[in-house]
Coordinates of N, CA and C in Angstrom, one line a residue:
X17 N 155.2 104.5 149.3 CA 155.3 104.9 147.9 C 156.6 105.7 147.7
X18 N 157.1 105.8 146.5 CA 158.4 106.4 146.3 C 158.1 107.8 146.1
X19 N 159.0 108.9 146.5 CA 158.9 110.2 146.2 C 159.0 110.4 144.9
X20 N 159.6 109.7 143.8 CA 160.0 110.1 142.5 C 158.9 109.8 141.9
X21 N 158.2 108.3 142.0 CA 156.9 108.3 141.4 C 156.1 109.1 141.8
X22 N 155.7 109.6 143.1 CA 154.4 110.8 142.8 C 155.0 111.7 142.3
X23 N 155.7 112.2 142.7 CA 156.0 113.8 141.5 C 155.7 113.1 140.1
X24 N 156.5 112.6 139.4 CA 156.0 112.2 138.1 C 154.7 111.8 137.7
X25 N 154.2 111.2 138.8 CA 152.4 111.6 138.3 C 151.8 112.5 138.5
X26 N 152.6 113.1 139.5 CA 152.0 114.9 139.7 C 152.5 115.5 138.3
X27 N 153.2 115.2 138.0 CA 154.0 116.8 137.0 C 152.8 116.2 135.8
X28 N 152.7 114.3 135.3 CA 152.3 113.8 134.3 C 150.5 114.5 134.6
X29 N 149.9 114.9 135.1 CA 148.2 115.3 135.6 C 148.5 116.5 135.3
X30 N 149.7 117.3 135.7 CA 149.6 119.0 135.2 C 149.6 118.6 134.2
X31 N 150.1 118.3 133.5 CA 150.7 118.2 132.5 C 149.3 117.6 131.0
X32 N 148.8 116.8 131.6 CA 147.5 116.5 130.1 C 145.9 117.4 131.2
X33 N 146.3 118.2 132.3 CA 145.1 119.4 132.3 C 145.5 120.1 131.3
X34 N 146.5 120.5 131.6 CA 147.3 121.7 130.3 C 146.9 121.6 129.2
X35 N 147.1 120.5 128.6 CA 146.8 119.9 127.1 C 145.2 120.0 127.0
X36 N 144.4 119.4 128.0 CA 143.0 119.8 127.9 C 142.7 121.1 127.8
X37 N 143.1 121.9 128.5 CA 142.7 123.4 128.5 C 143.1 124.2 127.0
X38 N 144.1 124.0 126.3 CA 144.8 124.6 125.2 C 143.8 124.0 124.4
X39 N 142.8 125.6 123.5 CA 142.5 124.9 122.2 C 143.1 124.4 121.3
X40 N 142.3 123.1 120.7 CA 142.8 122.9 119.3 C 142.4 123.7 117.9
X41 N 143.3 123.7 117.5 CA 143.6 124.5 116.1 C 142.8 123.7 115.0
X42 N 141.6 124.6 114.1 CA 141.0 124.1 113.1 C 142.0 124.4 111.6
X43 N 141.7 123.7 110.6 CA 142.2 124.1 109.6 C 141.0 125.0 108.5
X44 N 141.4 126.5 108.3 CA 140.7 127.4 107.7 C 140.9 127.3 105.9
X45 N 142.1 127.1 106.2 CA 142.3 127.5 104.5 C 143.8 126.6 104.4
X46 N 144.2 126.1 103.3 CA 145.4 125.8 102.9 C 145.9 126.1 101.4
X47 N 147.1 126.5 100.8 CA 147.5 127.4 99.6 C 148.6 126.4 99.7
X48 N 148.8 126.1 98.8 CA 150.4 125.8 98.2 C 151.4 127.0 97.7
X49 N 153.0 126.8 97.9 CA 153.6 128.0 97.4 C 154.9 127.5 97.6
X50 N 155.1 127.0 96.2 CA 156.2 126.8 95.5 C 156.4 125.1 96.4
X51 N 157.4 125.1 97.4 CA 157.7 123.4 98.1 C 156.6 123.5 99.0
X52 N 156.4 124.6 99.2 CA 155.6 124.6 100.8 C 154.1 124.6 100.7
X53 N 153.2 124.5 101.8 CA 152.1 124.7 102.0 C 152.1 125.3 103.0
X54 N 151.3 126.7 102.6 CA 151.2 127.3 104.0 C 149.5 127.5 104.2
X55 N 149.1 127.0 105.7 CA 148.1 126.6 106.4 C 148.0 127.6 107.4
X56 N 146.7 128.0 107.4 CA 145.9 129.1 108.2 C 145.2 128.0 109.0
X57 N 145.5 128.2 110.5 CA 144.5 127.9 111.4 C 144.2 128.9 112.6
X58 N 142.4 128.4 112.9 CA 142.2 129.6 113.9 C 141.8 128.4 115.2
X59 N 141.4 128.4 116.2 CA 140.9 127.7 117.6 C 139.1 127.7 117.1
X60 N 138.6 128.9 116.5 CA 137.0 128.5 116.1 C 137.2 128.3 114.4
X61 N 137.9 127.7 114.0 CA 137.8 127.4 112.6 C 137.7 128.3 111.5
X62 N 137.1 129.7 112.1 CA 137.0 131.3 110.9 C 137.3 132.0 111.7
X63 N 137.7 132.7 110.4 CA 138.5 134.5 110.8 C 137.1 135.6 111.3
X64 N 137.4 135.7 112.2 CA 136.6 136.6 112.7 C 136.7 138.4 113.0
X65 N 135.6 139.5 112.5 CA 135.7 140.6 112.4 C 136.3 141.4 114.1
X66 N 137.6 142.6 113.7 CA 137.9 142.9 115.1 C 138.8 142.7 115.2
X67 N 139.3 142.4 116.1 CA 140.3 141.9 116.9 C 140.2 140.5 117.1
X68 N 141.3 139.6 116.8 CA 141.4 138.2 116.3 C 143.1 138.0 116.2
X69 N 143.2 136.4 116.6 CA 144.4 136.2 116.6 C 144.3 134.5 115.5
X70 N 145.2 134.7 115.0 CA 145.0 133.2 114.4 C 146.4 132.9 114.1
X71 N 146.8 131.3 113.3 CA 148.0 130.9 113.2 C 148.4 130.4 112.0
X72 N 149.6 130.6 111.3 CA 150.0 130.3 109.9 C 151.0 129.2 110.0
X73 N 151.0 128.2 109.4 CA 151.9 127.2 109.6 C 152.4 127.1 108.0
X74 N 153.5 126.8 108.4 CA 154.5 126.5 106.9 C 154.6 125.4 106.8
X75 N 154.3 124.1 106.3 CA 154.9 122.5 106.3 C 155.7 122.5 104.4
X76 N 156.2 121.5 104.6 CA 156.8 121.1 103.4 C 155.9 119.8 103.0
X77 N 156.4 119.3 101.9 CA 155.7 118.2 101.6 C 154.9 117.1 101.7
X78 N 156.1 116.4 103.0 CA 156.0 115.4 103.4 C 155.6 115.8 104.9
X79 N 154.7 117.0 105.4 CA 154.0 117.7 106.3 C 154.8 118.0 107.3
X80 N 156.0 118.3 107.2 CA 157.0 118.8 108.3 C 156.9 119.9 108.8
X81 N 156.8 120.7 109.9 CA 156.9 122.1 109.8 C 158.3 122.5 109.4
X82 N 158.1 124.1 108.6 CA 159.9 124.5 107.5 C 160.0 125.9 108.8
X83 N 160.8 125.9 109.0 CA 161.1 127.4 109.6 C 161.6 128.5 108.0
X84 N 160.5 129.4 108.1 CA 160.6 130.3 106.9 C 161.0 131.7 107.2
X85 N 161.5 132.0 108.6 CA 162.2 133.1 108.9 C 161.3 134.1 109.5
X86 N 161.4 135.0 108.9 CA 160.6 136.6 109.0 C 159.2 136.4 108.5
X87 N 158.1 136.7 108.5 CA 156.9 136.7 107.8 C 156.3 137.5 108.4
X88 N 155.8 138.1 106.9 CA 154.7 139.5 107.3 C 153.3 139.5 106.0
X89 N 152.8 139.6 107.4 CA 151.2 139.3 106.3 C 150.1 140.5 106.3
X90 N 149.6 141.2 105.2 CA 149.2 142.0 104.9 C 148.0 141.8 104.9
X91 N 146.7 142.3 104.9 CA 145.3 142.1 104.8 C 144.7 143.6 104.0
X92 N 144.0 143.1 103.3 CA 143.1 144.3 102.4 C 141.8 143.8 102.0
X93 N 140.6 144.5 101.6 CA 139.5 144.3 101.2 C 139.6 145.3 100.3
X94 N 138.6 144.6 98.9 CA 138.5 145.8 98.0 C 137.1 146.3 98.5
X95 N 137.0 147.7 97.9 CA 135.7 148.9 98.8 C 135.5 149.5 97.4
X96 N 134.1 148.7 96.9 CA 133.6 149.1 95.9 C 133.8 151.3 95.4
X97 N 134.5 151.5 94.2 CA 134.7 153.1 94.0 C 135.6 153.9 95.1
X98 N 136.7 153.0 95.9 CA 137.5 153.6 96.8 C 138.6 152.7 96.8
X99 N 139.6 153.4 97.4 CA 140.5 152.2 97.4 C 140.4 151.0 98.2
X100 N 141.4 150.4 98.6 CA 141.4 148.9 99.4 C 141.5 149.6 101.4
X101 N 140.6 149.0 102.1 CA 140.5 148.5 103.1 C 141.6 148.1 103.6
X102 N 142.3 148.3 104.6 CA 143.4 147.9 105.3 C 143.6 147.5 106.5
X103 N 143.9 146.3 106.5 CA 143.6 145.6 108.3 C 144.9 145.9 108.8
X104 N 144.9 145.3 110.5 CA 146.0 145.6 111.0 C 146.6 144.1 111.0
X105 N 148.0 143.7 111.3 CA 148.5 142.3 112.1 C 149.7 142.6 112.3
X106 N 150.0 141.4 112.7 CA 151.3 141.8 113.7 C 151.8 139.8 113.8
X107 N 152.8 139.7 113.3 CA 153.1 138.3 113.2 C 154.4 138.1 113.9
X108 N 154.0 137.1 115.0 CA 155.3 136.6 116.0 C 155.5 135.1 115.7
X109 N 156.6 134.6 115.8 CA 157.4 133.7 115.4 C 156.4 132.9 117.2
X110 N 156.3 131.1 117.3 CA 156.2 131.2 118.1 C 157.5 130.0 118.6
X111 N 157.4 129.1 119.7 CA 158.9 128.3 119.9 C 158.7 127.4 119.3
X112 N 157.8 126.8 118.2 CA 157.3 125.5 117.5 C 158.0 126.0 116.0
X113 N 159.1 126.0 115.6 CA 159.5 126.5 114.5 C 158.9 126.1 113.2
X114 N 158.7 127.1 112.4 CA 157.7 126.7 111.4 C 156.0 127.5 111.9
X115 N 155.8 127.7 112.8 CA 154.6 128.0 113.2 C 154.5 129.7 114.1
X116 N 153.8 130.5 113.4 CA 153.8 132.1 113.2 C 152.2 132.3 114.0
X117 N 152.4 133.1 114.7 CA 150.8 133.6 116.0 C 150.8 135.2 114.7
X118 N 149.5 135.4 114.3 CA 149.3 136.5 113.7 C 147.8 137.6 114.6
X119 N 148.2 138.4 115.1 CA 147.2 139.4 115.9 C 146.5 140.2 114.7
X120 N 145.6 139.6 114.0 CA 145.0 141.1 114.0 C 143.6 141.7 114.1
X121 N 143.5 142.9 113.3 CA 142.3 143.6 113.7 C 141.5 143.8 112.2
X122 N 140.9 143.4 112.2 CA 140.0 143.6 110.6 C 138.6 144.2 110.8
X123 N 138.2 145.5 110.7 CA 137.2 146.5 110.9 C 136.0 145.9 110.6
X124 N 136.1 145.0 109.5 CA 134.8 144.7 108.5 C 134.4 143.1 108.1
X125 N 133.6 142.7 108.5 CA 132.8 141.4 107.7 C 133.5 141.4 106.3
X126 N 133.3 140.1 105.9 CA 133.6 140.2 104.3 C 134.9 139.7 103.5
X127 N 134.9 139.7 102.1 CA 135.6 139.1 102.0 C 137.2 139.9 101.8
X128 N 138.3 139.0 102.1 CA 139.2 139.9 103.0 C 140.6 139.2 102.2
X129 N 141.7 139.9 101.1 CA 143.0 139.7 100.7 C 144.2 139.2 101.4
X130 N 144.7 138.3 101.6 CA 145.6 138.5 102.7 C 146.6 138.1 101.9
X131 N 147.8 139.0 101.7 CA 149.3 138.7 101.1 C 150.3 138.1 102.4
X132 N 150.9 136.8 102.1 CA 151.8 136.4 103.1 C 153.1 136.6 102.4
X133 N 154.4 137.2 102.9 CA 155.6 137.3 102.3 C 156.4 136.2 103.4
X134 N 157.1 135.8 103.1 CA 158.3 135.2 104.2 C 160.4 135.5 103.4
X135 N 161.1 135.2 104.4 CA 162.4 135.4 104.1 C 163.1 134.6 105.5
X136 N 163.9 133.5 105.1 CA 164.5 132.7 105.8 C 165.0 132.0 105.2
X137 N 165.4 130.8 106.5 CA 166.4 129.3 106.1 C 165.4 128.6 105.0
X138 N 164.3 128.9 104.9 CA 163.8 128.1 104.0 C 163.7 128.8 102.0
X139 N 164.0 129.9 102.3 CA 164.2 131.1 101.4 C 163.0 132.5 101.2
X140 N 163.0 132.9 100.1 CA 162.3 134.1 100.3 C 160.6 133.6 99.2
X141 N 160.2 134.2 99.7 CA 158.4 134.1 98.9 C 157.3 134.5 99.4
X142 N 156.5 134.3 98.8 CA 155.0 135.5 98.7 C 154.1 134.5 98.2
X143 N 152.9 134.6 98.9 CA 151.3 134.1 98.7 C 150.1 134.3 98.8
X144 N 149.2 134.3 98.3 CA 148.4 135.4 99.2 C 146.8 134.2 99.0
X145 N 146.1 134.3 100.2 CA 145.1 133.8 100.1 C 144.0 134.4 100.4
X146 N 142.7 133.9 99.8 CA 141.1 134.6 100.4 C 140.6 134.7 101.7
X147 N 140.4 135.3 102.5 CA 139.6 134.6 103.9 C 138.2 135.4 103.8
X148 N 137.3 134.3 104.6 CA 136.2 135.2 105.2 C 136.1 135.5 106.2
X149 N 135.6 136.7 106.6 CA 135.3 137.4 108.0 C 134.6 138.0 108.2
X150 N 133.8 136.9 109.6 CA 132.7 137.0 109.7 C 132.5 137.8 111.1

């Protein structure tokens, strides 16, 4: 047998374990804003209380991913006779352009504000959608 063909069936077996092991991404929520759609997905389908990591995807129309630059996403809950509730995140760009890993920590169950701003090649804008967290 040829040396070149096993490696390439070796590298091709790493290669779809990999793919097996990597969750797939549910879709949580979807918002329109302005050309784009920007899409919340998590690996269990909901935002969950704590520490949580989930993913925001930007497509355009015709479902492309858009590279939108910079993005920073805020989270708040309103707290009946107090002010707003304040989560933590932390939003990294990942090498799938168009597609943003968001860390955060949200203290509380419930229903939960999230403002998305962006600033890029695709231009500047703001959206904000509902989530639940459970």
């Amino acid at each position: 047998m040829h040396w070149g063909l096993l490696a390439a069936i070796a590298s091709c077996s790493l290669a779809c374990r990999n793919a097996e092991q990597a969750p797939a991404l549910k879709e949580v929520q979807r918002v329109h804003a302005g050309a784009l759609d920007l899409v919340l997905l998590s690996a269990s389908g909901a935002l969950k209380q704590g520490k949580d990591a989930f993913v925001l995807e930007f497509r355009s129309a015709d479902g492309q991913l858009v590279d939108v630059g910079t993005v920073n996403v805020n989270a708040t809950m309103a707290m009946a006779g107090m002010g707003p509730m304040l989560g933590e995140s932390t939003v990294n760009p990942t090498s799938t352009k168009g597609r943003y890993e968001v860390a955060s920590n949200l203290n509380m169950a419930g229903s939960w504000r999230f403002t998305v701003e962006w600033n890029g090649p695709a231009g500047k804008g703001s959206t904000s959608l509902a989530g639940t967290v459970s």
